[in-house]
Amino acid sequence: MEAPLVLVDVDGVLNPFRRPDRNFRRHRVEPDGQSFRVWLDARHGRMLRALAAEHGAELAWATYWEDDANLWIAPPLGLPRLPFVPLPRFPGIEEGRSLGAWKARHVAAWTGERPFVWFEDEPDAAESLADNPGVGDHLLVGVDPVTGLTAEHIETAATWLTGRRLPPAVAE
Ligand SMILES: [Mg+2]
């Protein structure tokens, strides 16, 4: 059985809209020479690595940061270089698509039949995944962008990953 993926968004998940508590530190980042600041909590890196290690899963980025997440977000969190979902720039609402649906379409294409957990703050990403036939077994863990990723989200993912590994129940 192929190892499940653990997909991680950056903005609204690892970088919440506001600083939730004192564990978050300001980091100046300059992707493509554009300077701005993000809030990051080093505990996220440890939590994600532990989740992947305990469940034989592979971490990957699902974010518009794409490979820039490896340059600017992974090092302060103590994460290694990770594969990423290729995400062309969102064409905009004039094309009649939501950001969540656009992202879900590219996640579904990249993951193929592989099972995955996805930490994401776009509210309609879960239902949008269902519109992609052939998408693998998955769990979307919705994250509130104000607070970002919490231990409860990790626990939800861990429970799902554990359940997938259990042998099917024997019928009576
Ligand atoms: Mg986001």
JSON list of N, CA and C in Angstrom, two decimals, residues 17-93:
[
{"chain": "A", "resi": 17, "resn": "PHE", "atom": "N", "xyz": [-3.71, 34.36, 10.48]},
{"chain": "A", "resi": 17, "resn": "PHE", "atom": "CA", "xyz": [-3.93, 35.78, 10.17]},
{"chain": "A", "resi": 17, "resn": "PHE", "atom": "C", "xyz": [-3.49, 36.67, 11.32]},
{"chain": "A", "resi": 18, "resn": "ARG", "atom": "N", "xyz": [-3.62, 36.17, 12.55]},
{"chain": "A", "resi": 18, "resn": "ARG", "atom": "CA", "xyz": [-3.17, 36.93, 13.71]},
{"chain": "A", "resi": 18, "resn": "ARG", "atom": "C", "xyz": [-2.30, 36.03, 14.56]},
{"chain": "A", "resi": 19, "resn": "ARG", "atom": "N", "xyz": [-1.56, 36.62, 15.49]},
{"chain": "A", "resi": 19, "resn": "ARG", "atom": "CA", "xyz": [-0.72, 35.82, 16.37]},
{"chain": "A", "resi": 19, "resn": "ARG", "atom": "C", "xyz": [-1.61, 35.17, 17.45]},
{"chain": "A", "resi": 20, "resn": "PRO", "atom": "N", "xyz": [-1.75, 33.82, 17.42]},
{"chain": "A", "resi": 20, "resn": "PRO", "atom": "CA", "xyz": [-2.64, 33.17, 18.38]},
{"chain": "A", "resi": 20, "resn": "PRO", "atom": "C", "xyz": [-2.08, 33.15, 19.80]},
{"chain": "A", "resi": 21, "resn": "ASP", "atom": "N", "xyz": [-0.77, 32.98, 19.94]},
{"chain": "A", "resi": 21, "resn": "ASP", "atom": "CA", "xyz": [-0.18, 32.95, 21.28]},
{"chain": "A", "resi": 21, "resn": "ASP", "atom": "C", "xyz": [1.32, 33.23, 21.17]},
{"chain": "A", "resi": 22, "resn": "ARG", "atom": "N", "xyz": [1.97, 33.23, 22.31]},
{"chain": "A", "resi": 22, "resn": "ARG", "atom": "CA", "xyz": [3.36, 33.67, 22.34]},
{"chain": "A", "resi": 22, "resn": "ARG", "atom": "C", "xyz": [4.35, 32.68, 21.73]},
{"chain": "A", "resi": 23, "resn": "ASN", "atom": "N", "xyz": [3.87, 31.49, 21.39]},
{"chain": "A", "resi": 23, "resn": "ASN", "atom": "CA", "xyz": [4.77, 30.54, 20.72]},
{"chain": "A", "resi": 23, "resn": "ASN", "atom": "C", "xyz": [5.05, 30.95, 19.27]},
{"chain": "A", "resi": 24, "resn": "PHE", "atom": "N", "xyz": [4.23, 31.83, 18.74]},
{"chain": "A", "resi": 24, "resn": "PHE", "atom": "CA", "xyz": [4.43, 32.28, 17.36]},
{"chain": "A", "resi": 24, "resn": "PHE", "atom": "C", "xyz": [5.41, 33.44, 17.32]},
{"chain": "A", "resi": 25, "resn": "ARG", "atom": "N", "xyz": [6.34, 33.35, 16.38]},
{"chain": "A", "resi": 25, "resn": "ARG", "atom": "CA", "xyz": [7.34, 34.40, 16.21]},
{"chain": "A", "resi": 25, "resn": "ARG", "atom": "C", "xyz": [7.20, 35.02, 14.82]},
{"chain": "A", "resi": 26, "resn": "ARG", "atom": "N", "xyz": [7.50, 36.30, 14.74]},
{"chain": "A", "resi": 26, "resn": "ARG", "atom": "CA", "xyz": [7.50, 37.00, 13.46]},
{"chain": "A", "resi": 26, "resn": "ARG", "atom": "C", "xyz": [8.73, 36.60, 12.66]},
{"chain": "A", "resi": 27, "resn": "HIS", "atom": "N", "xyz": [8.57, 36.30, 11.41]},
{"chain": "A", "resi": 27, "resn": "HIS", "atom": "CA", "xyz": [9.71, 36.02, 10.53]},
{"chain": "A", "resi": 27, "resn": "HIS", "atom": "C", "xyz": [9.57, 36.87, 9.29]},
{"chain": "A", "resi": 28, "resn": "ARG", "atom": "N", "xyz": [10.65, 37.52, 8.92]},
{"chain": "A", "resi": 28, "resn": "ARG", "atom": "CA", "xyz": [10.63, 38.28, 7.67]},
{"chain": "A", "resi": 28, "resn": "ARG", "atom": "C", "xyz": [10.99, 37.32, 6.53]},
{"chain": "A", "resi": 29, "resn": "VAL", "atom": "N", "xyz": [10.20, 37.33, 5.49]},
{"chain": "A", "resi": 29, "resn": "VAL", "atom": "CA", "xyz": [10.44, 36.45, 4.34]},
{"chain": "A", "resi": 29, "resn": "VAL", "atom": "C", "xyz": [10.47, 37.30, 3.07]},
{"chain": "A", "resi": 30, "resn": "GLU", "atom": "N", "xyz": [11.17, 36.81, 2.07]},
{"chain": "A", "resi": 30, "resn": "GLU", "atom": "CA", "xyz": [11.29, 37.58, 0.83]},
{"chain": "A", "resi": 30, "resn": "GLU", "atom": "C", "xyz": [11.16, 36.69, -0.40]},
{"chain": "A", "resi": 31, "resn": "PRO", "atom": "N", "xyz": [10.04, 35.99, -0.55]},
{"chain": "A", "resi": 31, "resn": "PRO", "atom": "CA", "xyz": [9.89, 35.18, -1.77]},
{"chain": "A", "resi": 31, "resn": "PRO", "atom": "C", "xyz": [9.82, 36.09, -3.00]},
{"chain": "A", "resi": 32, "resn": "ASP", "atom": "N", "xyz": [10.56, 35.73, -4.02]},
{"chain": "A", "resi": 32, "resn": "ASP", "atom": "CA", "xyz": [10.61, 36.53, -5.27]},
{"chain": "A", "resi": 32, "resn": "ASP", "atom": "C", "xyz": [10.95, 37.99, -4.99]},
{"chain": "A", "resi": 33, "resn": "GLY", "atom": "N", "xyz": [11.76, 38.25, -3.95]},
{"chain": "A", "resi": 33, "resn": "GLY", "atom": "CA", "xyz": [12.20, 39.60, -3.67]},
{"chain": "A", "resi": 33, "resn": "GLY", "atom": "C", "xyz": [11.14, 40.48, -3.01]},
{"chain": "A", "resi": 34, "resn": "GLN", "atom": "N", "xyz": [9.97, 39.90, -2.73]},
{"chain": "A", "resi": 34, "resn": "GLN", "atom": "CA", "xyz": [8.88, 40.65, -2.08]},
{"chain": "A", "resi": 34, "resn": "GLN", "atom": "C", "xyz": [8.99, 40.44, -0.58]},
{"chain": "A", "resi": 35, "resn": "SER", "atom": "N", "xyz": [9.14, 41.51, 0.16]},
{"chain": "A", "resi": 35, "resn": "SER", "atom": "CA", "xyz": [9.37, 41.34, 1.60]},
{"chain": "A", "resi": 35, "resn": "SER", "atom": "C", "xyz": [8.08, 41.47, 2.39]},
{"chain": "A", "resi": 36, "resn": "PHE", "atom": "N", "xyz": [7.79, 40.47, 3.21]},
{"chain": "A", "resi": 36, "resn": "PHE", "atom": "CA", "xyz": [6.69, 40.61, 4.17]},
{"chain": "A", "resi": 36, "resn": "PHE", "atom": "C", "xyz": [6.95, 39.70, 5.36]},
{"chain": "A", "resi": 37, "resn": "ARG", "atom": "N", "xyz": [6.04, 39.72, 6.32]},
{"chain": "A", "resi": 37, "resn": "ARG", "atom": "CA", "xyz": [6.25, 38.99, 7.55]},
{"chain": "A", "resi": 37, "resn": "ARG", "atom": "C", "xyz": [5.20, 37.92, 7.77]},
{"chain": "A", "resi": 38, "resn": "VAL", "atom": "N", "xyz": [5.63, 36.83, 8.38]},
{"chain": "A", "resi": 38, "resn": "VAL", "atom": "CA", "xyz": [4.71, 35.74, 8.69]},
{"chain": "A", "resi": 38, "resn": "VAL", "atom": "C", "xyz": [4.85, 35.39, 10.17]},
{"chain": "A", "resi": 39, "resn": "TRP", "atom": "N", "xyz": [3.78, 34.83, 10.74]},
{"chain": "A", "resi": 39, "resn": "TRP", "atom": "CA", "xyz": [3.83, 34.29, 12.10]},
{"chain": "A", "resi": 39, "resn": "TRP", "atom": "C", "xyz": [4.08, 32.80, 12.00]},
{"chain": "A", "resi": 40, "resn": "LEU", "atom": "N", "xyz": [5.12, 32.29, 12.67]},
{"chain": "A", "resi": 40, "resn": "LEU", "atom": "CA", "xyz": [5.39, 30.85, 12.64]},
{"chain": "A", "resi": 40, "resn": "LEU", "atom": "C", "xyz": [5.64, 30.33, 14.05]},
{"chain": "A", "resi": 41, "resn": "ASP", "atom": "N", "xyz": [5.18, 29.09, 14.29]},
{"chain": "A", "resi": 41, "resn": "ASP", "atom": "CA", "xyz": [5.34, 28.42, 15.58]},
{"chain": "A", "resi": 41, "resn": "ASP", "atom": "C", "xyz": [6.18, 27.17, 15.34]},
{"chain": "A", "resi": 42, "resn": "ALA", "atom": "N", "xyz": [7.39, 27.13, 15.91]},
{"chain": "A", "resi": 42, "resn": "ALA", "atom": "CA", "xyz": [8.30, 26.00, 15.66]},
{"chain": "A", "resi": 42, "resn": "ALA", "atom": "C", "xyz": [7.70, 24.67, 16.10]},
{"chain": "A", "resi": 43, "resn": "ARG", "atom": "N", "xyz": [6.72, 24.70, 17.01]},
{"chain": "A", "resi": 43, "resn": "ARG", "atom": "CA", "xyz": [6.09, 23.44, 17.43]},
{"chain": "A", "resi": 43, "resn": "ARG", "atom": "C", "xyz": [5.37, 22.77, 16.26]},
{"chain": "A", "resi": 44, "resn": "HIS", "atom": "N", "xyz": [4.89, 23.56, 15.30]},
{"chain": "A", "resi": 44, "resn": "HIS", "atom": "CA", "xyz": [4.22, 22.97, 14.13]},
{"chain": "A", "resi": 44, "resn": "HIS", "atom": "C", "xyz": [5.13, 21.99, 13.39]},
{"chain": "A", "resi": 45, "resn": "GLY", "atom": "N", "xyz": [6.38, 22.37, 13.25]},
{"chain": "A", "resi": 45, "resn": "GLY", "atom": "CA", "xyz": [7.32, 21.50, 12.55]},
{"chain": "A", "resi": 45, "resn": "GLY", "atom": "C", "xyz": [7.46, 20.16, 13.25]},
{"chain": "A", "resi": 46, "resn": "ARG", "atom": "N", "xyz": [7.60, 20.22, 14.57]},
{"chain": "A", "resi": 46, "resn": "ARG", "atom": "CA", "xyz": [7.74, 18.97, 15.34]},
{"chain": "A", "resi": 46, "resn": "ARG", "atom": "C", "xyz": [6.48, 18.13, 15.26]},
{"chain": "A", "resi": 47, "resn": "MET", "atom": "N", "xyz": [5.33, 18.77, 15.36]},
{"chain": "A", "resi": 47, "resn": "MET", "atom": "CA", "xyz": [4.06, 18.05, 15.32]},
{"chain": "A", "resi": 47, "resn": "MET", "atom": "C", "xyz": [3.87, 17.35, 13.98]},
{"chain": "A", "resi": 48, "resn": "LEU", "atom": "N", "xyz": [4.20, 18.04, 12.90]},
{"chain": "A", "resi": 48, "resn": "LEU", "atom": "CA", "xyz": [4.00, 17.47, 11.57]},
{"chain": "A", "resi": 48, "resn": "LEU", "atom": "C", "xyz": [4.98, 16.34, 11.30]},
{"chain": "A", "resi": 49, "resn": "ARG", "atom": "N", "xyz": [6.22, 16.52, 11.74]},
{"chain": "A", "resi": 49, "resn": "ARG", "atom": "CA", "xyz": [7.22, 15.45, 11.54]},
{"chain": "A", "resi": 49, "resn": "ARG", "atom": "C", "xyz": [6.82, 14.21, 12.32]},
{"chain": "A", "resi": 50, "resn": "ALA", "atom": "N", "xyz": [6.35, 14.42, 13.56]},
{"chain": "A", "resi": 50, "resn": "ALA", "atom": "CA", "xyz": [5.95, 13.28, 14.39]},
{"chain": "A", "resi": 50, "resn": "ALA", "atom": "C", "xyz": [4.75, 12.57, 13.76]},
{"chain": "A", "resi": 51, "resn": "LEU", "atom": "N", "xyz": [3.79, 13.35, 13.27]},
{"chain": "A", "resi": 51, "resn": "LEU", "atom": "CA", "xyz": [2.60, 12.75, 12.64]},
{"chain": "A", "resi": 51, "resn": "LEU", "atom": "C", "xyz": [3.01, 11.87, 11.47]},
{"chain": "A", "resi": 52, "resn": "ALA", "atom": "N", "xyz": [3.87, 12.40, 10.60]},
{"chain": "A", "resi": 52, "resn": "ALA", "atom": "CA", "xyz": [4.29, 11.63, 9.43]},
{"chain": "A", "resi": 52, "resn": "ALA", "atom": "C", "xyz": [5.08, 10.39, 9.84]},
{"chain": "A", "resi": 53, "resn": "ALA", "atom": "N", "xyz": [6.01, 10.56, 10.79]},
{"chain": "A", "resi": 53, "resn": "ALA", "atom": "CA", "xyz": [6.86, 9.44, 11.20]},
{"chain": "A", "resi": 53, "resn": "ALA", "atom": "C", "xyz": [6.04, 8.32, 11.85]},
{"chain": "A", "resi": 54, "resn": "GLU", "atom": "N", "xyz": [5.10, 8.70, 12.69]},
{"chain": "A", "resi": 54, "resn": "GLU", "atom": "CA", "xyz": [4.31, 7.68, 13.42]},
{"chain": "A", "resi": 54, "resn": "GLU", "atom": "C", "xyz": [3.37, 6.91, 12.52]},
{"chain": "A", "resi": 55, "resn": "HIS", "atom": "N", "xyz": [3.04, 7.49, 11.37]},
{"chain": "A", "resi": 55, "resn": "HIS", "atom": "CA", "xyz": [2.04, 6.85, 10.51]},
{"chain": "A", "resi": 55, "resn": "HIS", "atom": "C", "xyz": [2.60, 6.46, 9.15]},
{"chain": "A", "resi": 56, "resn": "GLY", "atom": "N", "xyz": [3.92, 6.51, 9.00]},
{"chain": "A", "resi": 56, "resn": "GLY", "atom": "CA", "xyz": [4.52, 6.13, 7.73]},
{"chain": "A", "resi": 56, "resn": "GLY", "atom": "C", "xyz": [4.01, 6.99, 6.59]},
{"chain": "A", "resi": 57, "resn": "ALA", "atom": "N", "xyz": [3.75, 8.27, 6.86]},
{"chain": "A", "resi": 57, "resn": "ALA", "atom": "CA", "xyz": [3.19, 9.17, 5.84]},
{"chain": "A", "resi": 57, "resn": "ALA", "atom": "C", "xyz": [4.28, 10.11, 5.33]},
{"chain": "A", "resi": 58, "resn": "GLU", "atom": "N", "xyz": [3.99, 10.76, 4.19]},
{"chain": "A", "resi": 58, "resn": "GLU", "atom": "CA", "xyz": [4.94, 11.69, 3.59]},
{"chain": "A", "resi": 58, "resn": "GLU", "atom": "C", "xyz": [4.35, 13.10, 3.62]},
{"chain": "A", "resi": 59, "resn": "LEU", "atom": "N", "xyz": [5.11, 14.05, 4.16]},
{"chain": "A", "resi": 59, "resn": "LEU", "atom": "CA", "xyz": [4.66, 15.45, 4.19]},
{"chain": "A", "resi": 59, "resn": "LEU", "atom": "C", "xyz": [4.85, 16.09, 2.82]},
{"chain": "A", "resi": 60, "resn": "ALA", "atom": "N", "xyz": [3.94, 16.98, 2.47]},
{"chain": "A", "resi": 60, "resn": "ALA", "atom": "CA", "xyz": [4.06, 17.74, 1.21]},
{"chain": "A", "resi": 60, "resn": "ALA", "atom": "C", "xyz": [3.33, 19.06, 1.37]},
{"chain": "A", "resi": 61, "resn": "TRP", "atom": "N", "xyz": [3.73, 20.06, 0.58]},
{"chain": "A", "resi": 61, "resn": "TRP", "atom": "CA", "xyz": [3.09, 21.37, 0.61]},
{"chain": "A", "resi": 61, "resn": "TRP", "atom": "C", "xyz": [1.90, 21.42, -0.34]},
{"chain": "A", "resi": 62, "resn": "ALA", "atom": "N", "xyz": [0.83, 22.05, 0.11]},
{"chain": "A", "resi": 62, "resn": "ALA", "atom": "CA", "xyz": [-0.31, 22.37, -0.77]},
{"chain": "A", "resi": 62, "resn": "ALA", "atom": "C", "xyz": [-0.59, 23.85, -0.54]},
{"chain": "A", "resi": 63, "resn": "THR", "atom": "N", "xyz": [0.20, 24.69, -1.21]},
{"chain": "A", "resi": 63, "resn": "THR", "atom": "CA", "xyz": [0.17, 26.12, -0.94]},
{"chain": "A", "resi": 63, "resn": "THR", "atom": "C", "xyz": [0.67, 26.88, -2.17]},
{"chain": "A", "resi": 64, "resn": "TYR", "atom": "N", "xyz": [0.17, 28.11, -2.31]},
{"chain": "A", "resi": 64, "resn": "TYR", "atom": "CA", "xyz": [0.66, 28.95, -3.40]},
{"chain": "A", "resi": 64, "resn": "TYR", "atom": "C", "xyz": [2.14, 29.31, -3.23]},
{"chain": "A", "resi": 65, "resn": "TRP", "atom": "N", "xyz": [2.67, 29.07, -2.04]},
{"chain": "A", "resi": 65, "resn": "TRP", "atom": "CA", "xyz": [4.11, 29.28, -1.85]},
{"chain": "A", "resi": 65, "resn": "TRP", "atom": "C", "xyz": [4.91, 28.29, -2.69]},
{"chain": "A", "resi": 66, "resn": "GLU", "atom": "N", "xyz": [4.31, 27.16, -3.02]},
{"chain": "A", "resi": 66, "resn": "GLU", "atom": "CA", "xyz": [4.99, 26.10, -3.76]},
{"chain": "A", "resi": 66, "resn": "GLU", "atom": "C", "xyz": [6.41, 25.90, -3.23]},
{"chain": "A", "resi": 67, "resn": "ASP", "atom": "N", "xyz": [7.41, 25.91, -4.10]},
{"chain": "A", "resi": 67, "resn": "ASP", "atom": "CA", "xyz": [8.79, 25.62, -3.66]},
{"chain": "A", "resi": 67, "resn": "ASP", "atom": "C", "xyz": [9.34, 26.71, -2.72]},
{"chain": "A", "resi": 68, "resn": "ASP", "atom": "N", "xyz": [8.76, 27.91, -2.75]},
{"chain": "A", "resi": 68, "resn": "ASP", "atom": "CA", "xyz": [9.21, 28.96, -1.83]},
{"chain": "A", "resi": 68, "resn": "ASP", "atom": "C", "xyz": [8.97, 28.56, -0.37]},
{"chain": "A", "resi": 69, "resn": "ALA", "atom": "N", "xyz": [8.00, 27.67, -0.13]},
{"chain": "A", "resi": 69, "resn": "ALA", "atom": "CA", "xyz": [7.77, 27.19, 1.24]},
{"chain": "A", "resi": 69, "resn": "ALA", "atom": "C", "xyz": [9.02, 26.46, 1.75]},
{"chain": "A", "resi": 70, "resn": "ASN", "atom": "N", "xyz": [9.73, 25.78, 0.82]},
{"chain": "A", "resi": 70, "resn": "ASN", "atom": "CA", "xyz": [10.96, 25.09, 1.23]},
{"chain": "A", "resi": 70, "resn": "ASN", "atom": "C", "xyz": [12.07, 26.07, 1.61]},
{"chain": "A", "resi": 71, "resn": "LEU", "atom": "N", "xyz": [12.05, 27.23, 0.98]},
{"chain": "A", "resi": 71, "resn": "LEU", "atom": "CA", "xyz": [13.09, 28.24, 1.24]},
{"chain": "A", "resi": 71, "resn": "LEU", "atom": "C", "xyz": [12.81, 29.04, 2.51]},
{"chain": "A", "resi": 72, "resn": "TRP", "atom": "N", "xyz": [11.53, 29.43, 2.70]},
{"chain": "A", "resi": 72, "resn": "TRP", "atom": "CA", "xyz": [11.21, 30.43, 3.71]},
{"chain": "A", "resi": 72, "resn": "TRP", "atom": "C", "xyz": [10.44, 29.90, 4.91]},
{"chain": "A", "resi": 73, "resn": "ILE", "atom": "N", "xyz": [9.69, 28.82, 4.74]},
{"chain": "A", "resi": 73, "resn": "ILE", "atom": "CA", "xyz": [8.82, 28.33, 5.83]},
{"chain": "A", "resi": 73, "resn": "ILE", "atom": "C", "xyz": [9.44, 27.09, 6.49]},
{"chain": "A", "resi": 74, "resn": "ALA", "atom": "N", "xyz": [9.98, 26.17, 5.68]},
{"chain": "A", "resi": 74, "resn": "ALA", "atom": "CA", "xyz": [10.52, 24.93, 6.25]},
{"chain": "A", "resi": 74, "resn": "ALA", "atom": "C", "xyz": [11.67, 25.17, 7.24]},
{"chain": "A", "resi": 75, "resn": "PRO", "atom": "N", "xyz": [12.67, 26.01, 6.91]},
{"chain": "A", "resi": 75, "resn": "PRO", "atom": "CA", "xyz": [13.81, 26.13, 7.83]},
{"chain": "A", "resi": 75, "resn": "PRO", "atom": "C", "xyz": [13.45, 26.60, 9.24]},
{"chain": "A", "resi": 76, "resn": "PRO", "atom": "N", "xyz": [12.66, 27.68, 9.41]},
{"chain": "A", "resi": 76, "resn": "PRO", "atom": "CA", "xyz": [12.34, 28.08, 10.78]},
{"chain": "A", "resi": 76, "resn": "PRO", "atom": "C", "xyz": [11.50, 27.05, 11.54]},
{"chain": "A", "resi": 77, "resn": "LEU", "atom": "N", "xyz": [10.82, 26.19, 10.82]},
{"chain": "A", "resi": 77, "resn": "LEU", "atom": "CA", "xyz": [10.00, 25.16, 11.48]},
{"chain": "A", "resi": 77, "resn": "LEU", "atom": "C", "xyz": [10.77, 23.85, 11.67]},
{"chain": "A", "resi": 78, "resn": "GLY", "atom": "N", "xyz": [11.99, 23.78, 11.17]},
{"chain": "A", "resi": 78, "resn": "GLY", "atom": "CA", "xyz": [12.77, 22.55, 11.29]},
{"chain": "A", "resi": 78, "resn": "GLY", "atom": "C", "xyz": [12.24, 21.45, 10.41]},
{"chain": "A", "resi": 79, "resn": "LEU", "atom": "N", "xyz": [11.61, 21.83, 9.30]},
{"chain": "A", "resi": 79, "resn": "LEU", "atom": "CA", "xyz": [11.11, 20.83, 8.34]},
{"chain": "A", "resi": 79, "resn": "LEU", "atom": "C", "xyz": [12.12, 20.66, 7.22]},
{"chain": "A", "resi": 80, "resn": "PRO", "atom": "N", "xyz": [12.24, 19.43, 6.69]},
{"chain": "A", "resi": 80, "resn": "PRO", "atom": "CA", "xyz": [13.13, 19.22, 5.54]},
{"chain": "A", "resi": 80, "resn": "PRO", "atom": "C", "xyz": [12.48, 19.78, 4.28]},
{"chain": "A", "resi": 81, "resn": "ARG", "atom": "N", "xyz": [13.22, 19.78, 3.19]},
{"chain": "A", "resi": 81, "resn": "ARG", "atom": "CA", "xyz": [12.66, 20.15, 1.88]},
{"chain": "A", "resi": 81, "resn": "ARG", "atom": "C", "xyz": [11.56, 19.14, 1.55]},
{"chain": "A", "resi": 82, "resn": "LEU", "atom": "N", "xyz": [10.40, 19.63, 1.18]},
{"chain": "A", "resi": 82, "resn": "LEU", "atom": "CA", "xyz": [9.26, 18.75, 0.92]},
{"chain": "A", "resi": 82, "resn": "LEU", "atom": "C", "xyz": [8.79, 18.89, -0.52]},
{"chain": "A", "resi": 83, "resn": "PRO", "atom": "N", "xyz": [8.20, 17.82, -1.07]},
{"chain": "A", "resi": 83, "resn": "PRO", "atom": "CA", "xyz": [7.57, 17.97, -2.38]},
{"chain": "A", "resi": 83, "resn": "PRO", "atom": "C", "xyz": [6.38, 18.92, -2.28]},
{"chain": "A", "resi": 84, "resn": "PHE", "atom": "N", "xyz": [5.93, 19.47, -3.38]},
{"chain": "A", "resi": 84, "resn": "PHE", "atom": "CA", "xyz": [4.81, 20.40, -3.33]},
{"chain": "A", "resi": 84, "resn": "PHE", "atom": "C", "xyz": [3.85, 20.18, -4.49]},
{"chain": "A", "resi": 85, "resn": "VAL", "atom": "N", "xyz": [2.58, 20.48, -4.24]},
{"chain": "A", "resi": 85, "resn": "VAL", "atom": "CA", "xyz": [1.56, 20.41, -5.29]},
{"chain": "A", "resi": 85, "resn": "VAL", "atom": "C", "xyz": [1.79, 21.60, -6.22]},
{"chain": "A", "resi": 86, "resn": "PRO", "atom": "N", "xyz": [1.98, 21.37, -7.53]},
{"chain": "A", "resi": 86, "resn": "PRO", "atom": "CA", "xyz": [2.11, 22.51, -8.44]},
{"chain": "A", "resi": 86, "resn": "PRO", "atom": "C", "xyz": [0.77, 23.25, -8.53]},
{"chain": "A", "resi": 87, "resn": "LEU", "atom": "N", "xyz": [0.77, 24.53, -8.22]},
{"chain": "A", "resi": 87, "resn": "LEU", "atom": "CA", "xyz": [-0.47, 25.32, -8.20]},
{"chain": "A", "resi": 87, "resn": "LEU", "atom": "C", "xyz": [-0.32, 26.54, -9.10]},
{"chain": "A", "resi": 88, "resn": "PRO", "atom": "N", "xyz": [-0.86, 26.45, -10.31]},
{"chain": "A", "resi": 88, "resn": "PRO", "atom": "CA", "xyz": [-0.85, 27.65, -11.16]},
{"chain": "A", "resi": 88, "resn": "PRO", "atom": "C", "xyz": [-1.64, 28.75, -10.46]},
{"chain": "A", "resi": 89, "resn": "ARG", "atom": "N", "xyz": [-1.28, 30.00, -10.73]},
{"chain": "A", "resi": 89, "resn": "ARG", "atom": "CA", "xyz": [-1.99, 31.12, -10.09]},
{"chain": "A", "resi": 89, "resn": "ARG", "atom": "C", "xyz": [-3.48, 31.04, -10.34]},
{"chain": "A", "resi": 90, "resn": "PHE", "atom": "N", "xyz": [-4.23, 31.30, -9.29]},
{"chain": "A", "resi": 90, "resn": "PHE", "atom": "CA", "xyz": [-5.68, 31.28, -9.37]},
{"chain": "A", "resi": 90, "resn": "PHE", "atom": "C", "xyz": [-6.16, 32.28, -10.41]},
{"chain": "A", "resi": 91, "resn": "PRO", "atom": "N", "xyz": [-6.93, 31.84, -11.40]},
{"chain": "A", "resi": 91, "resn": "PRO", "atom": "CA", "xyz": [-7.32, 32.74, -12.48]},
{"chain": "A", "resi": 91, "resn": "PRO", "atom": "C", "xyz": [-8.34, 33.79, -12.04]},
{"chain": "A", "resi": 92, "resn": "GLY", "atom": "N", "xyz": [-8.98, 33.60, -10.87]},
{"chain": "A", "resi": 92, "resn": "GLY", "atom": "CA", "xyz": [-9.89, 34.63, -10.40]},
{"chain": "A", "resi": 92, "resn": "GLY", "atom": "C", "xyz": [-11.34, 34.25, -10.52]},
{"chain": "A", "resi": 93, "resn": "ILE", "atom": "N", "xyz": [-12.16, 34.97, -9.79]},
{"chain": "A", "resi": 93, "resn": "ILE", "atom": "CA", "xyz": [-13.57, 34.61, -9.75]},
{"chain": "A", "resi": 93, "resn": "ILE", "atom": "C", "xyz": [-14.27, 34.85, -11.09]}
]
